[in-house]
């Protein structure tokens, strides 16, 4: 399972909400991974036009307001092109009635599910995640 998306949201919330500079070591400690993995995700977010590096002492900042940053944009920035959230196993047996038809049947279904997933992410923002976090902290 790929966790780049959840790590990206995690560190973007940290960047957005921290009153001080948050470096990759602090992010890595919070995420529970190593700083080199965090820097890889930061590079993807930077290439995606989501963050900018303001220099070593100034750290990273969001390029736009969290309310304008859709979760779909974050997902696309850290997802490998052509990789699907669902995929069909590689070697179904064409001699079998099910094996011969499973790929087209599931491909159509999975495409519909992925489109619904993308629509759902496009309707939510980083600000929504931040709001949920604060509600959890209050409640």
Tab-separated table of N, CA, C and O in Angstrom:
chain	number	residue	atom	x	y	z
A	1	UNK	N	0.834	-1.181	0.000
A	1	UNK	CA	0.000	0.000	0.000
A	1	UNK	C	0.880	1.247	0.000
A	1	UNK	O	1.850	1.338	0.730
A	2	UNK	N	0.522	2.192	-0.807
A	2	UNK	CA	1.279	3.433	-0.945
A	2	UNK	C	0.765	4.459	0.059
A	2	UNK	O	-0.428	4.732	0.123
A	3	UNK	N	1.666	5.026	0.816
A	3	UNK	CA	1.274	5.982	1.855
A	3	UNK	C	1.737	7.413	1.561
A	3	UNK	O	1.624	8.275	2.431
A	4	UNK	N	2.246	7.662	0.359
A	4	UNK	CA	2.759	9.009	0.054
A	4	UNK	C	1.690	10.092	0.232
A	4	UNK	O	1.988	11.178	0.713
A	5	UNK	N	0.457	9.787	-0.130
A	5	UNK	CA	-0.609	10.774	-0.018
A	5	UNK	C	-0.855	11.158	1.441
A	5	UNK	O	-0.920	12.341	1.780
A	6	UNK	N	-0.979	10.177	2.314
A	6	UNK	CA	-1.236	10.495	3.722
A	6	UNK	C	-0.044	11.226	4.342
A	6	UNK	O	-0.226	12.150	5.144
A	7	UNK	N	1.164	10.846	3.952
A	7	UNK	CA	2.354	11.552	4.449
A	7	UNK	C	2.345	12.989	3.937
A	7	UNK	O	2.643	13.930	4.688
A	8	UNK	N	1.973	13.184	2.688
A	8	UNK	CA	1.929	14.539	2.119
A	8	UNK	C	0.930	15.413	2.871
A	8	UNK	O	1.231	16.558	3.226
A	9	UNK	N	-0.254	14.885	3.140
A	9	UNK	CA	-1.252	15.661	3.879
A	9	UNK	C	-0.720	15.966	5.278
A	9	UNK	O	-0.838	17.101	5.758
A	10	UNK	N	-0.115	14.990	5.923
A	10	UNK	CA	0.455	15.160	7.260
A	10	UNK	C	1.443	16.325	7.285
A	10	UNK	O	1.321	17.239	8.110
A	11	UNK	N	2.388	16.308	6.370
A	11	UNK	CA	3.417	17.355	6.410
A	11	UNK	C	2.880	18.705	5.940
A	11	UNK	O	3.324	19.747	6.424
A	12	UNK	N	1.896	18.703	5.054
A	12	UNK	CA	1.303	19.977	4.633
A	12	UNK	C	0.524	20.621	5.775
A	12	UNK	O	0.546	21.850	5.927
A	13	UNK	N	-0.149	19.814	6.584
A	13	UNK	CA	-0.830	20.366	7.766
A	13	UNK	C	0.213	20.950	8.708
A	13	UNK	O	0.037	22.048	9.243
A	14	UNK	N	1.319	20.252	8.894
A	14	UNK	CA	2.384	20.767	9.760
A	14	UNK	C	2.931	22.088	9.234
A	14	UNK	O	3.096	23.042	9.995
A	15	UNK	N	3.210	22.142	7.940
A	15	UNK	CA	3.737	23.375	7.334
A	15	UNK	C	2.740	24.514	7.506
A	15	UNK	O	3.107	25.635	7.866
A	16	UNK	N	1.471	24.222	7.273
A	16	UNK	CA	0.441	25.243	7.351
A	16	UNK	C	0.228	25.761	8.768
A	16	UNK	O	0.060	26.965	8.969
A	17	UNK	N	0.255	24.870	9.734
A	17	UNK	CA	-0.183	25.243	11.081
A	17	UNK	C	0.932	25.525	12.074
A	17	UNK	O	0.667	26.030	13.159
A	18	UNK	N	2.151	25.223	11.737
A	18	UNK	CA	3.239	25.437	12.681
A	18	UNK	C	3.610	26.920	12.753
A	18	UNK	O	3.830	27.558	11.721
A	19	UNK	N	3.728	27.463	13.965
A	19	UNK	CA	4.132	28.864	14.101
A	19	UNK	C	5.630	29.061	13.864
A	19	UNK	O	6.091	30.182	13.717
A	20	UNK	N	6.371	27.955	13.811
A	20	UNK	CA	7.812	28.029	13.579
A	20	UNK	C	8.179	27.186	12.363
A	20	UNK	O	7.370	26.413	11.862
A	21	UNK	N	9.396	27.322	11.930
A	21	UNK	CA	9.893	26.542	10.797
A	21	UNK	C	9.924	25.065	11.182
A	21	UNK	O	10.387	24.702	12.262
A	22	UNK	N	9.411	24.235	10.303
A	22	UNK	CA	9.412	22.794	10.517
A	22	UNK	C	10.328	22.181	9.470
A	22	UNK	O	10.041	22.240	8.281
A	23	UNK	N	11.440	21.596	9.910
A	23	UNK	CA	12.362	20.994	8.947
A	23	UNK	C	12.020	19.521	8.735
A	23	UNK	O	11.145	18.959	9.401
A	24	UNK	N	12.706	18.898	7.801
A	24	UNK	CA	12.394	17.512	7.434
A	24	UNK	C	12.618	16.544	8.595
A	24	UNK	O	11.942	15.520	8.680
A	25	UNK	N	13.523	16.857	9.499
A	25	UNK	CA	13.744	15.984	10.661
A	25	UNK	C	12.547	16.010	11.609
A	25	UNK	O	12.123	14.963	12.109
A	26	UNK	N	12.003	17.186	11.837
A	26	UNK	CA	10.819	17.312	12.695
A	26	UNK	C	9.627	16.625	12.039
A	26	UNK	O	8.858	15.910	12.687
A	27	UNK	N	9.471	16.829	10.727
A	27	UNK	CA	8.383	16.186	9.999
A	27	UNK	C	8.524	14.675	10.072
A	27	UNK	O	7.544	13.958	10.306
A	28	UNK	N	9.735	14.178	9.874
A	28	UNK	CA	9.984	12.733	9.894
A	28	UNK	C	9.641	12.146	11.252
A	28	UNK	O	9.051	11.057	11.344
A	29	UNK	N	9.983	12.857	12.308
A	29	UNK	CA	9.673	12.376	13.656
A	29	UNK	C	8.161	12.290	13.856
A	29	UNK	O	7.650	11.323	14.408
A	30	UNK	N	7.434	13.293	13.392
A	30	UNK	CA	5.981	13.304	13.521
A	30	UNK	C	5.334	12.194	12.691
A	30	UNK	O	4.413	11.520	13.148
A	31	UNK	N	5.825	11.994	11.479
A	31	UNK	CA	5.271	10.982	10.577
A	31	UNK	C	5.666	9.569	11.012
A	31	UNK	O	4.916	8.620	10.819
A	32	UNK	N	6.842	9.459	11.627
A	32	UNK	CA	7.334	8.137	12.019
A	32	UNK	C	8.118	7.474	10.909
A	32	UNK	O	8.003	6.272	10.675
A	33	UNK	N	8.906	8.271	10.202
A	33	UNK	CA	9.725	7.754	9.101
A	33	UNK	C	11.064	8.478	9.132
A	33	UNK	O	11.384	9.163	10.085
A	34	UNK	N	11.839	8.317	8.075
A	34	UNK	CA	13.141	8.995	8.041
A	34	UNK	C	13.068	10.284	7.224
A	34	UNK	O	12.195	10.457	6.372
A	35	UNK	N	13.991	11.174	7.499
A	35	UNK	CA	13.989	12.497	6.872
A	35	UNK	C	14.202	12.431	5.362
A	35	UNK	O	13.674	13.269	4.628
A	36	UNK	N	14.931	11.432	4.875
A	36	UNK	CA	15.148	11.344	3.429
A	36	UNK	C	13.835	11.042	2.697
A	36	UNK	O	13.598	11.557	1.600
A	37	UNK	N	12.960	10.236	3.297
A	37	UNK	CA	11.648	9.960	2.698
A	37	UNK	C	10.805	11.236	2.688
A	37	UNK	O	10.134	11.543	1.696
A	38	UNK	N	10.858	11.994	3.765
A	38	UNK	CA	10.124	13.264	3.833
A	38	UNK	C	10.628	14.214	2.752
A	38	UNK	O	9.830	14.874	2.065
A	39	UNK	N	11.935	14.283	2.569
A	39	UNK	CA	12.489	15.176	1.535
A	39	UNK	C	12.028	14.740	0.141
A	39	UNK	O	11.802	15.579	-0.733
A	40	UNK	N	11.857	13.431	-0.070
A	40	UNK	CA	11.340	12.937	-1.353
A	40	UNK	C	9.909	13.446	-1.567
A	40	UNK	O	9.571	13.925	-2.659
A	41	UNK	N	9.082	13.368	-0.537
A	41	UNK	CA	7.701	13.850	-0.641
A	41	UNK	C	7.688	15.372	-0.830
A	41	UNK	O	6.932	15.902	-1.655
A	42	UNK	N	8.533	16.082	-0.091
A	42	UNK	CA	8.627	17.539	-0.249
A	42	UNK	C	9.007	17.916	-1.679
A	42	UNK	O	8.457	18.878	-2.239
A	43	UNK	N	9.931	17.163	-2.263
A	43	UNK	CA	10.336	17.436	-3.651
A	43	UNK	C	9.165	17.246	-4.606
A	43	UNK	O	8.980	18.038	-5.547
A	44	UNK	N	8.361	16.219	-4.381
A	44	UNK	CA	7.177	15.990	-5.222
A	44	UNK	C	6.175	17.134	-5.068
A	44	UNK	O	5.599	17.597	-6.062
A	45	UNK	N	5.985	17.577	-3.846
A	45	UNK	CA	5.052	18.681	-3.595
A	45	UNK	C	5.565	19.984	-4.204
A	45	UNK	O	4.778	20.783	-4.723
A	46	UNK	N	6.858	20.165	-4.173
A	46	UNK	CA	7.448	21.358	-4.790
A	46	UNK	C	7.276	21.308	-6.306
A	46	UNK	O	6.871	22.297	-6.931
A	47	UNK	N	7.555	20.142	-6.915
A	47	UNK	CA	7.347	19.986	-8.364
A	47	UNK	C	5.880	20.185	-8.735
A	47	UNK	O	5.566	20.664	-9.825
A	48	UNK	N	4.993	19.808	-7.832
A	48	UNK	CA	3.561	19.965	-8.075
A	48	UNK	C	3.058	21.381	-7.853
A	48	UNK	O	1.867	21.655	-8.000
A	49	UNK	N	3.967	22.293	-7.487
A	49	UNK	CA	3.586	23.687	-7.296
A	49	UNK	C	2.756	23.930	-6.042
A	49	UNK	O	2.009	24.903	-5.969
A	50	UNK	N	2.910	23.057	-5.044
A	50	UNK	CA	2.110	23.156	-3.823
A	50	UNK	C	2.869	23.875	-2.712
A	50	UNK	O	2.276	24.608	-1.928
A	51	UNK	N	4.175	23.670	-2.668
A	51	UNK	CA	5.001	24.326	-1.658
A	51	UNK	C	6.180	24.997	-2.337
A	51	UNK	O	6.489	24.718	-3.499
A	52	UNK	N	6.811	25.863	-1.584
A	52	UNK	CA	8.067	26.444	-2.037
A	52	UNK	C	9.029	26.424	-0.871
A	52	UNK	O	8.632	26.468	0.289
A	53	UNK	N	10.298	26.341	-1.200
A	53	UNK	CA	11.351	26.354	-0.198
A	53	UNK	C	11.833	27.785	-0.077
A	53	UNK	O	12.281	28.376	-1.041
A	54	UNK	N	11.753	28.316	1.123
A	54	UNK	CA	12.130	29.714	1.344
A	54	UNK	C	13.548	29.842	1.868
A	54	UNK	O	13.916	30.888	2.364
A	55	UNK	N	14.326	28.781	1.773
A	55	UNK	CA	15.692	28.800	2.289
A	55	UNK	C	15.800	27.935	3.528
A	55	UNK	O	14.804	27.646	4.181
A	56	UNK	N	16.993	27.543	3.847
A	56	UNK	CA	17.233	26.608	4.943
A	56	UNK	C	16.612	27.071	6.270
A	56	UNK	O	15.950	26.313	6.956
A	57	UNK	N	16.820	28.322	6.637
A	57	UNK	CA	16.298	28.819	7.911
A	57	UNK	C	14.805	29.143	7.859
A	57	UNK	O	14.146	29.178	8.881
A	58	UNK	N	14.280	29.424	6.679
A	58	UNK	CA	12.875	29.809	6.563
A	58	UNK	C	11.970	28.631	6.243
A	58	UNK	O	10.746	28.751	6.305
A	59	UNK	N	12.551	27.494	5.873
A	59	UNK	CA	11.775	26.274	5.632
A	59	UNK	C	10.861	26.336	4.426
A	59	UNK	O	11.115	27.047	3.462
A	60	UNK	N	9.770	25.616	4.521
A	60	UNK	CA	8.805	25.495	3.425
A	60	UNK	C	7.545	26.274	3.744
A	60	UNK	O	7.181	26.450	4.903
A	61	UNK	N	6.867	26.703	2.697
A	61	UNK	CA	5.569	27.342	2.875
A	61	UNK	C	4.651	26.900	1.746
A	61	UNK	O	5.104	26.507	0.665
A	62	UNK	N	3.352	26.977	2.014
A	62	UNK	CA	2.359	26.662	0.996
A	62	UNK	C	2.336	27.780	-0.033
A	62	UNK	O	2.490	28.949	0.310
A	63	UNK	N	2.129	27.421	-1.274
A	63	UNK	CA	2.039	28.402	-2.353
A	63	UNK	C	0.660	29.064	-2.370
A	63	UNK	O	0.517	30.190	-2.818
A	64	UNK	N	-0.357	28.343	-1.846
A	64	UNK	CA	-1.712	28.899	-1.813
A	64	UNK	C	-2.329	28.660	-0.446
A	64	UNK	O	-1.791	27.933	0.375
A	65	UNK	N	-3.461	29.275	-0.244
A	65	UNK	CA	-4.201	29.107	1.003
A	65	UNK	C	-4.710	27.661	1.101
A	65	UNK	O	-5.113	27.091	0.086
A	66	UNK	N	-4.711	27.067	2.300
A	66	UNK	CA	-5.196	25.688	2.450
A	66	UNK	C	-6.628	25.484	1.940
A	66	UNK	O	-6.967	24.397	1.479
A	67	UNK	N	-7.440	26.528	1.968
A	67	UNK	CA	-8.822	26.396	1.480
A	67	UNK	C	-8.886	26.307	-0.047
A	67	UNK	O	-9.916	25.927	-0.604
A	68	UNK	N	-7.792	26.644	-0.711
A	68	UNK	CA	-7.736	26.578	-2.175
A	68	UNK	C	-6.978	25.349	-2.673
A	68	UNK	O	-6.873	25.141	-3.881
A	69	UNK	N	-6.480	24.550	-1.750
A	69	UNK	CA	-5.660	23.390	-2.112
A	69	UNK	C	-6.480	22.112	-1.978
A	69	UNK	O	-6.714	21.617	-0.873
A	70	UNK	N	-6.937	21.582	-3.113
A	70	UNK	CA	-7.758	20.371	-3.071
A	70	UNK	C	-6.898	19.151	-2.732
A	70	UNK	O	-5.700	19.100	-3.044
A	71	UNK	N	-7.536	18.189	-2.103
A	71	UNK	CA	-6.840	16.939	-1.811
A	71	UNK	C	-6.476	16.202	-3.102
A	71	UNK	O	-5.468	15.507	-3.150
A	72	UNK	N	-7.257	16.413	-4.154
A	72	UNK	CA	-6.920	15.799	-5.443
A	72	UNK	C	-5.593	16.336	-5.961
A	72	UNK	O	-4.753	15.569	-6.449
A	73	UNK	N	-5.391	17.625	-5.833
A	73	UNK	CA	-4.119	18.208	-6.301
A	73	UNK	C	-2.941	17.614	-5.525
A	73	UNK	O	-1.899	17.308	-6.101
A	74	UNK	N	-3.102	17.443	-4.229
A	74	UNK	CA	-2.053	16.826	-3.415
A	74	UNK	C	-1.835	15.385	-3.860
A	74	UNK	O	-0.704	14.953	-4.068
A	75	UNK	N	-2.924	14.650	-4.019
A	75	UNK	CA	-2.844	13.248	-4.439
A	75	UNK	C	-2.105	13.123	-5.773
A	75	UNK	O	-1.223	12.276	-5.927
A	76	UNK	N	-2.459	13.962	-6.717
A	76	UNK	CA	-1.821	13.903	-8.032
A	76	UNK	C	-0.342	14.279	-7.968
A	76	UNK	O	0.467	13.741	-8.719
A	77	UNK	N	0.020	15.172	-7.067
A	77	UNK	CA	1.424	15.589	-6.947
A	77	UNK	C	2.317	14.461	-6.458
A	77	UNK	O	3.487	14.390	-6.825
A	78	UNK	N	1.775	13.566	-5.632
A	78	UNK	CA	2.615	12.514	-5.051
A	78	UNK	C	2.331	11.132	-5.617
A	78	UNK	O	2.951	10.151	-5.195
A	79	UNK	N	1.420	11.034	-6.560
A	79	UNK	CA	1.090	9.732	-7.152
A	79	UNK	C	1.864	9.526	-8.444
A	79	UNK	O	2.033	10.458	-9.226
A	80	UNK	N	2.280	8.308	-8.642
A	80	UNK	CA	2.973	7.973	-9.885
A	80	UNK	C	1.955	7.885	-11.007
A	80	UNK	O	0.877	7.313	-10.841
A	81	UNK	N	2.300	8.447	-12.136
A	81	UNK	CA	1.396	8.440	-13.275
A	81	UNK	C	1.152	7.007	-13.736
A	81	UNK	O	2.054	6.187	-13.792
A	82	UNK	N	-0.093	6.715	-14.035
A	82	UNK	CA	-0.445	5.392	-14.528
A	82	UNK	C	-0.697	4.367	-13.436
A	82	UNK	O	-1.111	3.249	-13.729
A	83	UNK	N	-0.468	4.728	-12.187
A	83	UNK	CA	-0.729	3.810	-11.084
A	83	UNK	C	-2.168	4.018	-10.633
A	83	UNK	O	-2.617	5.140	-10.454
A	84	UNK	N	-2.878	2.926	-10.471
A	84	UNK	CA	-4.279	2.984	-10.076
A	84	UNK	C	-4.437	2.545	-8.628
A	84	UNK	O	-3.649	1.751	-8.121
A	85	UNK	N	-5.475	3.052	-7.978
A	85	UNK	CA	-5.718	2.634	-6.605
A	85	UNK	C	-6.212	1.189	-6.558
A	85	UNK	O	-6.012	0.500	-5.574
A	86	UNK	N	-6.822	0.743	-7.642
A	86	UNK	CA	-7.264	-0.644	-7.773
A	86	UNK	C	-6.753	-1.175	-9.101
A	86	UNK	O	-6.746	-0.463	-10.097
A	87	UNK	N	-6.354	-2.427	-9.113
A	87	UNK	CA	-5.884	-3.023	-10.363
A	87	UNK	C	-6.251	-4.496	-10.375
A	87	UNK	O	-6.450	-5.108	-9.331
A	88	UNK	N	-6.317	-5.059	-11.545
A	88	UNK	CA	-6.674	-6.467	-11.724
A	88	UNK	C	-5.401	-7.306	-11.708
A	88	UNK	O	-4.369	-6.894	-12.246
A	89	UNK	N	-5.484	-8.473	-11.095
A	89	UNK	CA	-4.339	-9.381	-11.056
A	89	UNK	C	-3.858	-9.684	-12.477
A	89	UNK	O	-4.606	-9.603	-13.439
A	90	UNK	N	-2.608	-10.023	-12.589
A	90	UNK	CA	-1.923	-10.054	-13.889
A	90	UNK	C	-2.238	-11.247	-14.795
A	90	UNK	O	-2.253	-11.108	-15.996
A	91	UNK	N	-2.443	-12.423	-14.276
A	91	UNK	CA	-2.475	-13.609	-15.133
A	91	UNK	C	-3.748	-14.442	-15.022
A	91	UNK	O	-3.682	-15.645	-14.777
A	92	UNK	N	-4.911	-13.843	-15.260
A	92	UNK	CA	-6.110	-14.689	-15.227
A	92	UNK	C	-6.065	-15.711	-16.373
A	92	UNK	O	-5.530	-15.444	-17.450
A	93	UNK	N	-6.609	-16.878	-16.120
A	93	UNK	CA	-6.583	-17.980	-17.072
A	93	UNK	C	-7.652	-17.779	-18.146
A	93	UNK	O	-8.848	-17.816	-17.867
A	94	UNK	N	-7.233	-17.592	-19.401
A	94	UNK	CA	-8.169	-17.404	-20.516
A	94	UNK	C	-8.970	-18.658	-20.840
A	94	UNK	O	-9.966	-18.593	-21.552
A	95	UNK	N	-8.547	-19.798	-20.339
A	95	UNK	CA	-9.284	-21.056	-20.554
A	95	UNK	C	-10.504	-21.134	-19.640
A	95	UNK	O	-11.387	-21.950	-19.863
A	96	UNK	N	-10.536	-20.293	-18.632
A	96	UNK	CA	-11.629	-20.274	-17.664
A	96	UNK	C	-12.619	-19.179	-18.037
A	96	UNK	O	-12.219	-18.079	-18.418
A	97	UNK	N	-13.897	-19.463	-17.934
A	97	UNK	CA	-14.937	-18.480	-18.254
A	97	UNK	C	-14.767	-17.208	-17.425
A	97	UNK	O	-14.822	-16.097	-17.954
A	98	UNK	N	-14.527	-17.353	-16.140
A	98	UNK	CA	-14.340	-16.187	-15.277
A	98	UNK	C	-13.014	-15.507	-15.605
A	98	UNK	O	-12.943	-14.285	-15.749
A	99	UNK	N	-11.956	-16.301	-15.719
A	99	UNK	CA	-10.636	-15.749	-16.010
A	99	UNK	C	-10.616	-14.944	-17.294
A	99	UNK	O	-9.964	-13.900	-17.379
A	100	UNK	N	-11.331	-15.405	-18.291
A	100	UNK	CA	-11.364	-14.734	-19.588
A	100	UNK	C	-12.092	-13.389	-19.511
A	100	UNK	O	-11.800	-12.470	-20.265
A	101	UNK	N	-13.018	-13.231	-18.592
A	101	UNK	CA	-13.863	-12.040	-18.539
A	101	UNK	C	-13.629	-11.132	-17.330
A	101	UNK	O	-14.213	-10.048	-17.257
A	102	UNK	N	-12.799	-11.573	-16.417
A	102	UNK	CA	-12.622	-10.800	-15.192
A	102	UNK	C	-11.972	-9.436	-15.430
A	102	UNK	O	-12.371	-8.439	-14.847
A	103	UNK	N	-10.981	-9.391	-16.301
A	103	UNK	CA	-10.274	-8.130	-16.543
A	103	UNK	C	-11.204	-7.039	-17.079
A	103	UNK	O	-11.267	-5.958	-16.506
A	104	UNK	N	-11.952	-7.263	-18.178
A	104	UNK	CA	-12.816	-6.179	-18.666
A	104	UNK	C	-13.912	-5.794	-17.669
A	104	UNK	O	-14.245	-4.625	-17.518
A	105	UNK	N	-14.443	-6.790	-16.963
A	105	UNK	CA	-15.501	-6.509	-16.005
A	105	UNK	C	-14.973	-5.652	-14.856
A	105	UNK	O	-15.549	-4.621	-14.513
A	106	UNK	N	-13.850	-6.044	-14.265
A	106	UNK	CA	-13.305	-5.296	-13.139
A	106	UNK	C	-12.688	-3.968	-13.571
A	106	UNK	O	-12.762	-2.996	-12.826
A	107	UNK	N	-12.112	-3.908	-14.757
A	107	UNK	CA	-11.524	-2.655	-15.240
A	107	UNK	C	-12.586	-1.568	-15.318
A	107	UNK	O	-12.363	-0.430	-14.890
A	108	UNK	N	-13.750	-1.908	-15.842
A	108	UNK	CA	-14.843	-0.930	-15.921
A	108	UNK	C	-15.298	-0.518	-14.523
A	108	UNK	O	-15.460	0.675	-14.238
A	109	UNK	N	-15.481	-1.480	-13.646
A	109	UNK	CA	-15.899	-1.185	-12.279
A	109	UNK	C	-14.863	-0.326	-11.559
A	109	UNK	O	-15.195	0.674	-10.925
A	110	UNK	N	-13.597	-0.707	-11.655
A	110	UNK	CA	-12.530	0.027	-10.984
A	110	UNK	C	-12.397	1.449	-11.517
A	110	UNK	O	-12.103	2.380	-10.767
A	111	UNK	N	-12.619	1.639	-12.811
A	111	UNK	CA	-12.583	2.994	-13.385
A	111	UNK	C	-13.664	3.873	-12.769
A	111	UNK	O	-13.422	5.043	-12.449
A	112	UNK	N	-14.850	3.315	-12.574
A	112	UNK	CA	-15.934	4.065	-11.954
A	112	UNK	C	-15.594	4.421	-10.502
A	112	UNK	O	-15.837	5.545	-10.062
A	113	UNK	N	-15.018	3.476	-9.780
A	113	UNK	CA	-14.642	3.711	-8.386
A	113	UNK	C	-13.555	4.785	-8.306
A	113	UNK	O	-13.622	5.688	-7.462
A	114	UNK	N	-12.561	4.694	-9.175
A	114	UNK	CA	-11.484	5.688	-9.162
A	114	UNK	C	-11.998	7.079	-9.511
A	114	UNK	O	-11.551	8.072	-8.931
A	115	UNK	N	-12.937	7.176	-10.429
A	115	UNK	CA	-13.500	8.475	-10.784
A	115	UNK	C	-14.254	9.057	-9.595
A	115	UNK	O	-14.144	10.257	-9.302
A	116	UNK	N	-15.006	8.241	-8.879
A	116	UNK	CA	-15.716	8.707	-7.684
A	116	UNK	C	-14.715	9.150	-6.610
A	116	UNK	O	-14.923	10.165	-5.928
A	117	UNK	N	-13.626	8.413	-6.470
A	117	UNK	CA	-12.566	8.756	-5.525
A	117	UNK	C	-11.973	10.120	-5.868
A	117	UNK	O	-11.830	10.990	-5.006
A	118	UNK	N	-11.666	10.343	-7.133
A	118	UNK	CA	-11.078	11.605	-7.577
A	118	UNK	C	-12.060	12.771	-7.364
A	118	UNK	O	-11.670	13.847	-6.930
A	119	UNK	N	-13.339	12.530	-7.657
A	119	UNK	CA	-14.349	13.582	-7.433
A	119	UNK	C	-14.427	13.931	-5.948
A	119	UNK	O	-14.515	15.096	-5.572
A	120	UNK	N	-14.383	12.917	-5.117
A	120	UNK	CA	-14.448	13.132	-3.678
A	120	UNK	C	-13.247	13.947	-3.189
A	120	UNK	O	-13.396	14.870	-2.382
A	121	UNK	N	-12.057	13.619	-3.676
A	121	UNK	CA	-10.866	14.379	-3.296
A	121	UNK	C	-10.924	15.807	-3.821
A	121	UNK	O	-10.438	16.731	-3.159
A	122	UNK	N	-11.490	15.992	-4.988
A	122	UNK	CA	-11.544	17.346	-5.557
A	122	UNK	C	-12.506	18.240	-4.776
A	122	UNK	O	-12.375	19.461	-4.811
A	123	UNK	N	-13.445	17.633	-4.057
A	123	UNK	CA	-14.410	18.391	-3.270
A	123	UNK	C	-13.907	18.739	-1.867
A	123	UNK	O	-14.590	19.426	-1.120
A	124	UNK	N	-12.731	18.237	-1.511
A	124	UNK	CA	-12.181	18.468	-0.173
A	124	UNK	C	-10.844	19.194	-0.285
A	124	UNK	O	-10.125	19.026	-1.249
A	125	UNK	N	-10.528	19.966	0.757
A	125	UNK	CA	-9.300	20.751	0.737
A	125	UNK	C	-8.428	20.435	1.942
A	125	UNK	O	-8.868	19.777	2.898
A	126	UNK	N	-7.218	20.960	1.894
A	126	UNK	CA	-6.326	20.852	3.041
A	126	UNK	C	-6.955	21.547	4.246
A	126	UNK	O	-6.843	21.066	5.372
A	127	UNK	N	-7.660	22.640	4.024
A	127	UNK	CA	-8.341	23.347	5.117
A	127	UNK	C	-9.373	22.447	5.787
A	127	UNK	O	-9.555	22.514	7.008
A	128	UNK	N	-10.033	21.593	5.022
A	128	UNK	CA	-10.981	20.643	5.608
A	128	UNK	C	-10.265	19.683	6.559
A	128	UNK	O	-10.777	19.367	7.639
A	129	UNK	N	-9.100	19.228	6.168
A	129	UNK	CA	-8.312	18.334	7.028
A	129	UNK	C	-7.880	19.060	8.303
A	129	UNK	O	-7.956	18.490	9.403
A	130	UNK	N	-7.445	20.285	8.146
A	130	UNK	CA	-7.013	21.083	9.297
A	130	UNK	C	-8.188	21.295	10.248
A	130	UNK	O	-8.063	21.143	11.465
A	131	UNK	N	-9.345	21.601	9.702
A	131	UNK	CA	-10.544	21.799	10.507
A	131	UNK	C	-10.907	20.526	11.276
A	131	UNK	O	-11.228	20.571	12.461
A	132	UNK	N	-10.839	19.388	10.602
A	132	UNK	CA	-11.119	18.106	11.265
A	132	UNK	C	-10.135	17.840	12.390
A	132	UNK	O	-10.501	17.341	13.445
A	133	UNK	N	-8.872	18.167	12.162
A	133	UNK	CA	-7.856	17.971	13.182
A	133	UNK	C	-8.189	18.785	14.430
A	133	UNK	O	-8.173	18.270	15.549
A	134	UNK	N	-8.518	20.057	14.246
A	134	UNK	CA	-8.846	20.908	15.395
A	134	UNK	C	-10.116	20.435	16.111
A	134	UNK	O	-10.195	20.503	17.337
A	135	UNK	N	-11.099	19.948	15.358
A	135	UNK	CA	-12.307	19.411	15.988
A	135	UNK	C	-11.969	18.191	16.840
A	135	UNK	O	-12.504	18.015	17.934
A	136	UNK	N	-11.068	17.348	16.358
A	136	UNK	CA	-10.655	16.175	17.122
A	136	UNK	C	-9.913	16.595	18.388
A	136	UNK	O	-10.076	15.983	19.452
A	137	UNK	N	-9.108	17.629	18.291
A	137	UNK	CA	-8.347	18.113	19.449
A	137	UNK	C	-9.268	18.731	20.498
A	137	UNK	O	-9.015	18.629	21.695
A	138	UNK	N	-10.351	19.362	20.042
A	138	UNK	CA	-11.310	19.989	20.949
A	138	UNK	C	-12.251	18.987	21.594
A	138	UNK	O	-12.783	19.236	22.659
A	139	UNK	N	-12.482	17.879	20.893
A	139	UNK	CA	-13.541	16.983	21.326
A	139	UNK	C	-13.124	15.783	22.031
A	139	UNK	O	-13.728	15.113	22.728
